[in-house]
Coordinates of C-alpha atoms and ligand atoms in Angstrom, one line a residue:
X333 CA -16.8 -31.7 19.2
X334 CA -14.4 -33.7 17.0
X335 CA -10.8 -32.7 16.7
X336 CA -9.0 -31.9 13.5
X337 CA -5.3 -31.8 14.3
X338 CA -2.5 -30.8 11.9
X339 CA 1.2 -30.7 11.9
X340 CA 3.1 -28.2 9.6
X341 CA 3.6 -29.6 6.2
X342 CA 7.3 -30.1 6.0
X343 CA 9.6 -28.7 3.3
X344 CA 11.0 -31.3 1.0
X345 CA 14.4 -29.6 0.8
X346 CA 15.7 -31.7 3.7
X347 CA 15.1 -35.2 5.0
X348 CA 13.1 -35.8 8.2
X349 CA 15.0 -35.3 11.5
X350 CA 14.4 -35.2 15.2
X351 CA 12.6 -31.9 15.1
X352 CA 10.0 -33.1 12.6
X353 CA 9.7 -36.4 14.5
X354 CA 8.9 -34.5 17.7
X355 CA 6.0 -32.6 16.1
X356 CA 4.7 -35.8 14.5
X357 CA 4.9 -37.8 17.8
X358 CA 3.1 -35.0 19.7
X359 CA 0.4 -34.9 17.1
X360 CA 0.0 -38.7 17.1
X361 CA 0.0 -38.9 20.9
X362 CA -2.7 -36.1 21.1
X363 CA -4.7 -37.9 18.5
X364 CA -4.5 -41.2 20.3
X365 CA -5.2 -39.5 23.7
X366 CA -8.3 -37.7 22.3
X367 CA -9.7 -41.0 20.9
X368 CA -9.1 -42.6 24.3
X369 CA -10.9 -39.6 25.8
X370 CA -13.9 -40.3 23.6
X371 CA -13.5 -37.8 20.8
X372 CA -13.5 -38.3 17.1
X373 CA -10.1 -37.3 15.6
X374 CA -8.8 -36.5 12.1
X375 CA -5.0 -36.1 12.1
X376 CA -3.3 -34.6 9.0
X377 CA 0.3 -34.1 8.1
X378 CA 2.1 -33.8 4.7
X379 CA 4.7 -31.9 2.7
X380 CA 5.2 -28.4 1.4
X381 CA 6.7 -28.7 -2.1
X382 CA 6.7 -25.3 -3.9
X383 CA 9.0 -22.2 -3.7
X384 CA 12.5 -21.1 -4.2
X385 CA 14.1 -23.3 -1.6
X386 CA 12.7 -26.5 -3.1
X387 CA 13.6 -25.5 -6.7
X388 CA 17.2 -24.8 -5.5
X389 CA 17.5 -28.0 -3.6
X390 CA 16.3 -30.0 -6.6
X391 CA 18.9 -28.1 -8.8
X392 CA 21.6 -28.8 -6.2
X393 CA 20.7 -32.5 -6.3
X394 CA 20.8 -32.4 -10.1
X395 CA 17.2 -33.7 -10.3
X396 CA 14.0 -32.7 -12.1
X397 CA 12.0 -30.8 -9.5
X398 CA 9.0 -33.2 -9.8
X399 CA 11.1 -36.3 -9.3
X400 CA 12.9 -34.6 -6.4
X401 CA 9.8 -33.6 -4.5
X402 CA 8.3 -37.1 -5.1
X403 CA 11.4 -38.7 -3.6
X404 CA 11.7 -36.5 -0.5
X405 CA 7.9 -36.4 0.2
X406 CA 8.0 -40.2 0.2
X407 CA 10.8 -40.1 2.8
X408 CA 8.5 -38.1 5.1
X409 CA 5.6 -40.4 4.5
X410 CA 7.8 -43.4 5.3
X411 CA 9.4 -41.9 8.3
X412 CA 6.2 -42.0 10.4
X413 CA 5.0 -45.7 10.6
X414 CA 8.2 -46.8 12.3
X415 CA 7.6 -44.2 15.0
X416 CA 4.1 -45.5 15.3
X417 CA 2.8 -42.2 14.0
X418 CA -0.5 -42.9 12.1
X419 CA -1.9 -39.8 10.3
X420 CA -5.3 -40.0 8.7
X421 CA -4.3 -37.9 5.8
X422 CA -1.0 -37.0 4.1
X423 CA -1.3 -33.9 2.0
X424 CA 1.1 -32.7 -0.7
X425 CA 0.9 -29.2 -2.0
X426 CA 1.5 -30.6 -5.5
X427 CA -1.8 -32.6 -5.2
X428 CA -4.2 -31.3 -7.9
X429 CA -7.1 -30.7 -5.5
X430 CA -4.8 -28.5 -3.3
X431 CA -3.7 -26.5 -6.3
X432 CA -7.4 -26.0 -7.3
X433 CA -8.3 -24.9 -3.8
X434 CA -5.4 -22.3 -3.8
X435 CA -6.5 -20.9 -7.1
X436 CA -10.1 -20.7 -6.1
X437 CA -9.2 -18.9 -2.9
X438 CA -6.9 -16.4 -4.7
X439 CA -9.6 -15.6 -7.1
X440 CA -12.2 -15.2 -4.4
X441 CA -10.0 -12.9 -2.3
X442 CA -9.0 -10.9 -5.4
X443 CA -12.7 -10.5 -6.4
X444 CA -13.5 -9.3 -3.0
X445 CA -10.8 -6.6 -3.4
X446 CA -8.4 -7.8 -0.8
X447 CA -5.6 -8.5 -3.3
X448 CA -4.0 -5.6 -5.2
X449 CA -1.0 -5.0 -7.6
X450 CA 1.8 -2.7 -6.6
X451 CA 5.5 -1.9 -6.7
X452 CA 7.7 -3.3 -4.1
X453 CA 11.2 -2.6 -3.1
X454 CA 12.4 -4.6 -0.1
X455 CA 14.9 -6.9 1.6
X456 CA 14.2 -10.5 0.6
X457 CA 15.5 -13.4 2.6
X458 CA 15.7 -16.6 0.5
X459 CA 15.7 -18.8 3.6
X460 CA 12.5 -17.3 5.0
X461 CA 11.1 -16.9 1.5
X462 CA 9.7 -13.5 2.4
X463 CA 10.6 -9.8 2.6
X464 CA 11.9 -8.8 6.0
X465 CA 11.5 -5.4 7.6
X466 CA 14.6 -3.5 8.7
X467 CA 13.5 -4.0 12.3
X468 CA 13.7 -7.8 12.0
X469 CA 17.4 -7.8 11.0
X470 CA 20.2 -8.4 13.5
X471 CA 23.5 -6.8 12.4
X472 CA 22.0 -6.5 8.9
X473 CA 21.3 -10.2 8.7
X474 CA 18.3 -12.4 9.0
X475 CA 18.4 -13.7 12.6
X476 CA 17.2 -17.2 11.5
X477 CA 19.4 -17.8 8.5
X478 CA 22.4 -15.5 9.4
X479 CA 22.6 -14.3 5.9
X480 CA 22.2 -10.7 4.6
X481 CA 18.9 -10.3 2.7
X482 CA 19.0 -9.2 -1.0
X483 CA 17.5 -5.9 -2.1
X484 CA 14.7 -6.8 -4.5
X485 CA 12.6 -4.4 -6.4
X486 CA 9.7 -5.7 -8.4
X487 CA 6.0 -5.5 -9.1
X488 CA 3.9 -7.9 -7.2
X489 CA 0.4 -8.8 -5.8
X490 CA -0.3 -8.0 -2.2
X491 CA -2.9 -9.3 0.3
X492 CA -4.4 -6.5 2.3
X493 CA -3.6 -8.1 5.6
X494 CA -3.4 -4.8 7.4
X495 CA -7.2 -4.4 7.1
X496 CA -7.6 -7.3 9.4
X497 CA -5.2 -6.3 12.1
X498 CA -7.7 -4.9 14.6
X499 CA -10.0 -7.8 14.1
X500 CA -7.1 -10.2 14.8
X501 CA -6.1 -8.4 18.0
X502 CA -9.6 -8.4 19.2
X503 CA -10.0 -12.1 18.4
X504 CA -6.8 -13.0 20.2
X505 CA -7.8 -10.9 23.2
X506 CA -11.3 -12.4 23.4
X507 CA -10.0 -16.0 23.1
X508 CA -7.2 -16.6 25.6
X509 CA -6.7 -20.1 24.4
X510 CA -6.3 -19.2 20.7
X511 CA -2.5 -19.3 20.9
X512 CA -0.8 -21.3 23.6
X513 CA 1.4 -21.5 25.6
X514 CA 0.9 -17.9 26.7
X515 CA 4.4 -16.7 25.9
X516 CA 3.7 -17.1 22.2
X517 CA 0.3 -15.4 22.5
X518 CA 2.1 -12.5 24.1
X519 CA 4.8 -12.5 21.4
X520 CA 2.1 -12.2 18.7
X521 CA 0.2 -9.5 20.6
X522 CA 3.4 -7.5 20.9
X523 CA 4.1 -7.9 17.2
X524 CA 0.6 -6.7 16.5
X525 CA 1.1 -3.6 18.5
X526 CA 2.9 -2.1 15.5
X527 CA 1.2 -1.4 12.2
X528 CA 0.9 -4.6 10.2
X529 CA 2.2 -4.5 6.6
X530 CA 0.3 -6.1 3.7
X531 CA 1.6 -9.4 2.6
X532 CA 3.4 -9.9 -0.8
X533 CA 1.7 -13.0 -2.2
X534 CA 3.2 -13.4 -5.6
X535 CA 6.6 -14.1 -7.3
X536 CA 7.2 -13.3 -10.9
X537 CA 7.6 -16.4 -13.1
X538 CA 10.7 -14.8 -14.5
X539 CA 12.4 -15.3 -11.1
X540 CA 10.6 -18.5 -9.9
X541 CA 8.4 -20.8 -11.9
X542 CA 8.0 -23.7 -9.4
X543 CA 4.7 -22.6 -7.9
X544 CA 1.0 -22.3 -8.4
X545 CA 0.1 -19.8 -11.1
X546 CA -2.1 -16.9 -10.0
X547 CA -5.5 -17.5 -11.6
X548 CA -5.8 -13.8 -12.6
X549 CA -2.3 -13.2 -13.8
X550 CA -0.2 -16.0 -15.4
X551 CA 3.0 -14.0 -15.2
X552 CA 3.1 -14.8 -11.5
X553 CA 3.1 -17.8 -9.2
X554 CA 1.8 -17.9 -5.6
X555 CA 4.1 -17.1 -2.7
X556 CA 4.8 -20.4 -1.0
X557 CA 3.3 -19.5 2.4
X558 CA 0.0 -18.3 0.9
X559 CA 0.0 -21.7 -0.9
X560 CA 1.1 -23.8 2.0
X561 CA -1.2 -22.6 4.7
X562 CA -4.2 -23.4 2.6
X563 CA -3.3 -27.1 3.0
X564 CA -5.2 -27.0 6.3
X565 CA -8.5 -26.5 4.5
X566 CA -7.7 -28.2 1.1
X567 CA -6.8 -31.4 2.9
X568 CA -10.3 -31.8 4.4
X569 CA -12.2 -31.0 1.2
X570 CA -12.5 -27.2 1.1
X571 CA -14.8 -25.6 0.0
X572 CA -17.7 -28.1 -0.1
X573 CA -16.5 -31.6 0.6
X574 CA -18.9 -33.7 2.7
X575 CA -16.7 -33.5 5.9
X576 CA -15.3 -30.0 5.5
X577 CA -17.5 -27.9 7.7
X578 CA -17.6 -30.4 10.5
X579 CA -13.8 -31.0 10.5
X580 CA -12.9 -27.3 10.2
X581 CA -15.1 -26.5 13.3
X582 CA -12.6 -28.5 15.4
X583 CA -9.3 -27.4 13.8
X584 CA -6.2 -27.2 16.0
X585 CA -2.8 -26.6 14.6
X586 CA 0.5 -27.7 16.0
X587 CA 3.8 -26.0 15.1
X588 CA 7.1 -25.0 16.5
X589 CA 8.0 -21.4 17.4
X590 CA 9.9 -20.9 14.1
X591 CA 6.7 -20.5 12.1
X592 CA 4.6 -18.6 14.6
X593 CA 4.1 -15.5 12.5
X594 CA 2.7 -17.2 9.4
X595 CA 0.3 -19.2 11.5
X596 CA -0.7 -16.6 14.0
X597 CA -0.9 -13.6 11.7
X598 CA -1.1 -14.6 8.0
X599 CA -3.4 -17.5 8.3
X600 CA -6.1 -16.1 10.5
X601 CA -6.3 -13.0 8.4
X602 CA -6.4 -15.1 5.2
X603 CA -9.3 -17.1 6.7
X604 CA -11.1 -13.9 7.6
X605 CA -10.7 -12.7 4.0
X606 CA -12.0 -16.1 2.8
X607 CA -15.0 -15.8 4.9
X608 CA -14.1 -18.7 7.2
X609 CA -14.0 -18.9 10.9
X610 CA -10.5 -18.9 12.4
X611 CA -9.0 -22.2 13.5
X612 CA -9.8 -23.0 17.2
X613 CA -6.3 -23.2 18.6
X614 CA -2.6 -22.9 17.8
X615 CA -0.2 -25.0 19.9
X616 CA 3.4 -23.9 19.7
X617 CA 6.3 -25.9 20.9
X618 CA 10.0 -25.1 21.4
X619 CA 13.1 -26.3 19.6
X620 CA 15.2 -29.4 20.1
X621 CA 19.0 -28.8 20.2
X622 CA 21.4 -31.7 20.1
X623 CA 24.0 -31.8 22.9
X624 CA 23.1 -28.2 23.7
X625 CA 24.0 -27.2 20.1
X626 CA 21.7 -26.1 17.3
X627 CA 21.1 -29.1 15.0
X628 CA 22.6 -28.5 11.6
X629 CA 23.8 -30.3 8.5
X630 CA 27.1 -28.4 8.5
X631 CA 27.8 -29.3 12.1
X632 CA 26.9 -32.8 11.2
X633 CA 24.8 -33.4 14.3
X634 CA 21.4 -34.0 12.6
X635 CA 19.5 -36.8 14.4
X636 CA 17.5 -39.0 12.1
X637 CA 14.2 -40.7 13.1
X638 CA 15.2 -44.1 11.6
X639 CA 18.5 -44.1 13.6
X640 CA 16.6 -43.2 16.9
X641 CA 14.1 -46.0 16.3
X642 CA 16.9 -48.5 15.4
X643 CA 18.8 -47.7 18.5
X644 CA 16.1 -47.5 21.1
X645 CA 12.7 -48.6 19.6
X646 CA 9.8 -46.3 18.9
X647 CA 8.2 -46.5 22.3
X648 CA 11.3 -45.4 24.1
X649 CA 11.8 -42.5 21.7
X650 CA 8.2 -41.4 22.0
X651 CA 8.4 -41.5 25.8
X652 CA 11.7 -39.7 25.9
X653 CA 10.5 -36.8 23.6
X654 CA 7.3 -36.3 25.5
X655 CA 8.8 -36.7 29.0
X656 CA 11.9 -34.6 28.4
X657 CA 10.6 -31.5 26.8
X658 CA 8.3 -29.1 28.6
X659 CA 5.8 -28.2 25.9
X660 CA 6.6 -24.7 24.6
X661 CA 10.2 -24.6 25.8
X662 CA 13.5 -25.7 24.1
X663 CA 15.2 -28.9 25.1
X664 CA 18.4 -30.7 24.3
X665 CA 18.7 -34.2 22.9
X666 CA 21.6 -36.6 23.7
X667 CA 22.1 -40.3 23.6
X668 CA 23.0 -40.2 27.3
X669 CA 19.7 -38.5 28.1
X670 CA 17.7 -41.1 26.1
X671 CA 19.6 -44.0 27.8
X672 CA 19.1 -42.5 31.2
X673 CA 15.3 -42.4 30.7
X674 CA 15.2 -45.8 29.1
X675 CA 17.2 -47.5 31.9
X676 CA 15.7 -45.7 34.8
X677 CA 12.1 -44.8 34.0
X678 CA 11.4 -47.7 31.6
X679 CA 13.6 -50.6 32.6
X680 CA 13.8 -50.0 36.3
X681 CA 10.5 -48.4 37.2
X682 CA 7.9 -49.5 34.7
X683 CA 9.5 -52.6 33.4
X684 CA 10.2 -54.0 36.8
X685 CA 6.9 -53.2 38.3
X686 CA 5.2 -54.9 35.4
X687 CA 7.5 -58.0 35.3
X688 CA 7.5 -58.5 39.1
X689 CA 3.8 -58.2 39.5
X690 CA 3.0 -60.6 36.6
X691 CA 5.6 -63.1 37.7
X692 CA 4.1 -63.2 41.2
X693 CA 0.6 -63.6 39.8
X694 CA 2.0 -66.5 37.7
X695 CA 3.8 -68.1 40.6
X696 CA 1.4 -67.5 43.5
X697 CA -2.0 -67.3 41.7
X698 CA -1.8 -69.7 38.9
X699 CA -1.6 -66.8 36.4
X700 CA -5.2 -65.8 37.1
X701 CA -6.7 -62.6 38.5
X702 CA -7.1 -63.4 42.2
X703 CA -10.3 -62.4 44.1
X704 CA -9.4 -59.6 46.5
X705 CA -10.4 -59.7 50.2
X706 CA -11.1 -56.5 52.2
X707 CA -8.7 -53.7 51.5
X708 CA -6.6 -52.3 54.3
X709 CA -5.3 -48.7 54.5
X710 CA -2.3 -49.3 52.3
X711 CA -4.3 -50.9 49.6
X712 CA -6.8 -48.1 49.6
X713 CA -4.0 -45.6 49.4
X714 CA -2.6 -47.2 46.3
X715 CA -6.1 -47.6 44.8
X716 CA -7.0 -43.9 45.5
X717 CA -3.6 -42.7 44.1
X718 CA -4.0 -44.7 40.9
X719 CA -7.5 -43.5 40.3
X720 CA -6.5 -39.9 41.1
X721 CA -3.5 -40.3 38.8
X722 CA -5.7 -41.1 35.8
X723 CA -7.7 -38.0 36.5
X724 CA -4.6 -35.8 36.8
X725 CA -3.2 -37.4 33.7
X726 CA -6.3 -36.6 31.8
X727 CA -6.2 -33.0 33.0
X728 CA -2.6 -32.5 31.9
X729 CA -3.0 -34.3 28.6
X730 CA -6.0 -32.1 27.8
X731 CA -3.7 -29.1 28.5
X732 CA -0.9 -30.5 26.3
X733 CA 1.3 -30.8 29.5
X734 CA 2.8 -34.2 28.5
X735 CA 5.7 -34.0 30.9
X736 CA 3.4 -33.4 33.9
X737 CA 1.0 -36.1 32.7
X738 CA 3.9 -38.6 32.6
X739 CA 5.3 -37.5 36.0
X740 CA 1.9 -38.2 37.5
X741 CA 2.0 -41.7 36.0
X742 CA 5.5 -42.3 37.3
X743 CA 4.6 -41.2 40.7
X744 CA 2.1 -44.1 40.9
X745 CA 4.6 -46.5 39.4
X746 CA 7.0 -45.6 42.2
X747 CA 4.3 -46.0 44.8
X748 CA 3.3 -49.4 43.4
X749 CA 7.0 -50.6 43.5
X750 CA 7.2 -49.5 47.2
X751 CA 3.9 -51.3 47.9
X752 CA 5.4 -54.5 46.6
X753 CA 8.5 -54.1 48.8
X754 CA 6.4 -53.3 51.8
X755 CA 3.9 -56.1 51.4
X756 CA 6.5 -58.7 50.3
X757 CA 4.1 -61.0 48.6
X758 CA 6.8 -63.7 48.5
X759 CA 6.7 -63.8 52.3
X760 CA 2.9 -63.9 52.3
X761 CA 3.0 -66.8 49.9
X762 CA 4.9 -68.9 52.5
X763 CA 2.0 -68.8 55.0
X764 CA -1.3 -70.4 54.0
X765 CA -3.1 -68.3 56.6
X766 CA -2.2 -65.2 54.5
X767 CA -3.8 -66.5 51.3
X768 CA -6.5 -63.9 51.3
X769 CA -4.0 -61.1 52.0
X770 CA -1.8 -62.3 49.2
X771 CA -4.7 -62.3 46.8
X772 CA -5.7 -58.8 47.8
X773 CA -2.1 -57.5 47.3
X774 CA -1.8 -59.1 43.9
X775 CA -5.3 -57.9 42.8
X776 CA -4.5 -54.4 43.9
X777 CA -1.3 -54.5 41.8
X778 CA -3.1 -55.8 38.8
X779 CA -5.7 -53.1 39.0
X780 CA -3.0 -50.4 39.4
X781 CA -1.3 -51.8 36.3
X782 CA -4.5 -51.6 34.4
X783 CA -4.9 -47.9 35.1
X784 CA -1.2 -47.3 34.3
X785 CA -1.6 -49.1 31.1
X786 CA -4.5 -47.0 30.1
X787 CA -2.5 -43.8 30.6
X788 CA 0.4 -45.1 28.6
X789 CA -1.5 -46.2 25.5
X790 CA -1.3 -42.8 23.6
X791 CA 2.4 -42.4 24.4
X792 CA 3.8 -45.9 24.0
X793 CA 1.3 -47.7 21.7
X794 CA 3.3 -50.9 21.1
X795 CA 4.4 -51.5 24.7
X796 CA 1.0 -50.6 26.0
X797 CA -0.6 -52.9 23.5
X798 CA 1.6 -55.8 24.8
X799 CA 0.8 -54.9 28.4
X800 CA -2.9 -54.8 27.7
X801 CA -2.6 -58.3 26.1
X802 CA -0.7 -59.6 29.2
X803 CA -3.5 -58.2 31.4
X804 CA -6.2 -59.7 29.2
X805 CA -7.6 -56.2 28.4
X806 CA -9.4 -54.9 25.3
X807 CA -7.0 -52.3 24.0
X808 CA -9.8 -50.1 22.5
X809 CA -11.7 -49.2 25.7
X810 CA -12.2 -45.5 26.5
X811 CA -10.7 -43.8 29.4
X812 CA -14.0 -43.1 31.1
X813 CA -14.8 -46.9 31.1
X814 CA -11.5 -47.8 32.5
X815 CA -11.5 -45.1 35.2
X816 CA -13.0 -47.4 37.9
X817 CA -11.6 -49.9 40.4
X818 CA -12.1 -53.7 40.2
X819 CA -12.7 -54.1 36.5
X820 CA -10.4 -57.1 35.9
X821 CA -12.6 -60.2 35.9
X822 CA -11.6 -62.5 38.8
X823 CA -10.2 -65.7 37.3
X824 CA -9.2 -64.0 34.1
X825 CA -5.9 -65.3 32.5
X826 CA -2.7 -63.2 32.9
X827 CA 0.0 -63.8 30.3
X828 CA 3.5 -63.2 31.3
X829 CA 4.9 -61.5 28.2
X830 CA 8.4 -60.8 27.2
X831 CA 10.5 -58.2 29.0
X832 CA 9.5 -55.0 27.3
X833 CA 12.3 -52.7 28.3
X834 CA 15.6 -54.6 28.8
X835 CA 18.3 -52.3 30.0
X836 CA 20.6 -50.9 27.3
X837 CA 24.3 -50.6 27.9
X838 CA 25.9 -47.4 26.8
X839 CA 28.2 -49.2 24.3
X840 CA 25.7 -51.5 22.7
X841 CA 22.5 -49.7 22.0
X842 CA 19.8 -52.0 20.8
Ligands
LIG400 N1 6.9 -25.8 5.2 C1 6.9 -25.0 6.3 C2 5.6 -25.1 7.1 C3 4.4 -24.8 6.4 S1 2.9 -25.2 7.3 C4 1.7 -24.5 6.4 C5 8.1 -25.3 7.2 N2 8.6 -26.5 7.0 S2 9.8 -27.2 7.9 O1 10.2 -28.4 7.2 O2 10.9 -26.2 8.0 O3 9.3 -27.5 9.2 C6 9.2 -26.7 10.3 C7 8.7 -27.4 11.5 O4 9.5 -28.6 11.7 C8 8.7 -26.7 12.8 O5 7.6 -25.8 13.0 C9 8.6 -27.9 13.8 O6 7.3 -28.5 13.7 C10 9.6 -28.9 13.1 N3 11.0 -28.6 13.5 C11 12.0 -28.5 12.6 N4 13.1 -28.4 13.4 C12 12.9 -28.4 14.7 C13 13.6 -28.5 15.9 N5 15.0 -28.4 15.9 N6 13.0 -28.7 17.0 C14 11.6 -28.9 17.1 N7 10.9 -28.9 16.0 C15 11.4 -28.5 14.8 O7 8.4 -24.5 8.1

């Protein structure tokens, strides 16, 4: 089945930062990995442009809302190519086809009797753009925004979400992989153990006009979450676009823990009311802090993607993000931590292995793949470890365990470096009687590099592309084709490329 993978659509009230970049890099890596693993992939991201928050941000910037959302949306779109993130679609909730889909869905759910009009008196958090329950408050404040919610009394439209509570519980229980990692699934089930309130899905135009008008009552606009979640279907041509049904069947969403509730509760019940199947999976990651502190504009520690790329290059940043964070848990970013990974894992381990091996092939084998003789125990051990690594890597990547996948690759990189030291090809090269042994050692190293390169492609596309070129490989081959020993054609040219990961000194980042 093909994969339709989404990121959240990001609010345009702030510029892209490290947190958004992580989500984008994970989604891009998973897309590339799945293509390598032989699946068709459609990867969508975009921007969320309606609601209070956006209207306020535009006003604060002294801009027309439309100009403002165009400007910030473009900043998100432009943030991804330098990180080598290549989505297939970039959706904006101000796109006319999205607006049409939202209105069509509202009308349909209304006609079916799942939307009703009622009085509401509740505690409204502007930051969350929703009414909070007393229970959610900590010391009378919203725990996410640390502000006291306002008491708001008004008439509004409601989505009868409570009707679908039992169905949702049953669905989550019957599909253990529906929400992962498990801690988030448990969190959702625990939330659902209490009665589920209906969802207020409108805002009076008198209070907020920057939104999608309700098709059945022009005095109201649509609540931003009801609007935003629909991007996941409107972006692939809901209701009857030529690819819609096929893509939707393979839908998987990626989010961070901050927006678990809308994705795990609002969205599946909305889909049920729309008569659509639920998405296949929801993948939830943790939060990045910076130097162990929450990232915030007021603290002034917001890390920008363009600064990370300028300082370290896209490949290093992608590797760092995927290697450092255990998917699902929080992690802390610091320049020191990036430098440590760059200098130790990339410059020392991977960069050295690659440069040393290719230099020896150039010096001792006329820059061509040498024909191996019989393998001894040590060669077989490296061969078996490299082949097993690719299998383990595949298993971890399929499970979204990026850290473990990369650890498996680095285990083999370490082994290969020790293999070089132990076999000392420079000594073998001095003795003509050892020519066959030398050829075998170099060939074993090149084959190991080929398998390592294959694993690194989804994570470090630029560096892996250069490595593939140096080894004379076709960069597009699938994992299954590569997962064999002895594929490099004997006599094939090896090109010693540039040093991909020079060490970076603390003071003078690249
Ligand atoms: N617009 C909504 C999402 C609607 S989806 C139908 C929204 N936007 S957001 O701009 O606030 O983005 C939230 C998402 O950005 C998180 O779920 C996560 O993907 C990413 N991150 C923002 N800050 C983050 C960290 N500090 N750490 C990790 N990811 C974070 O919510």
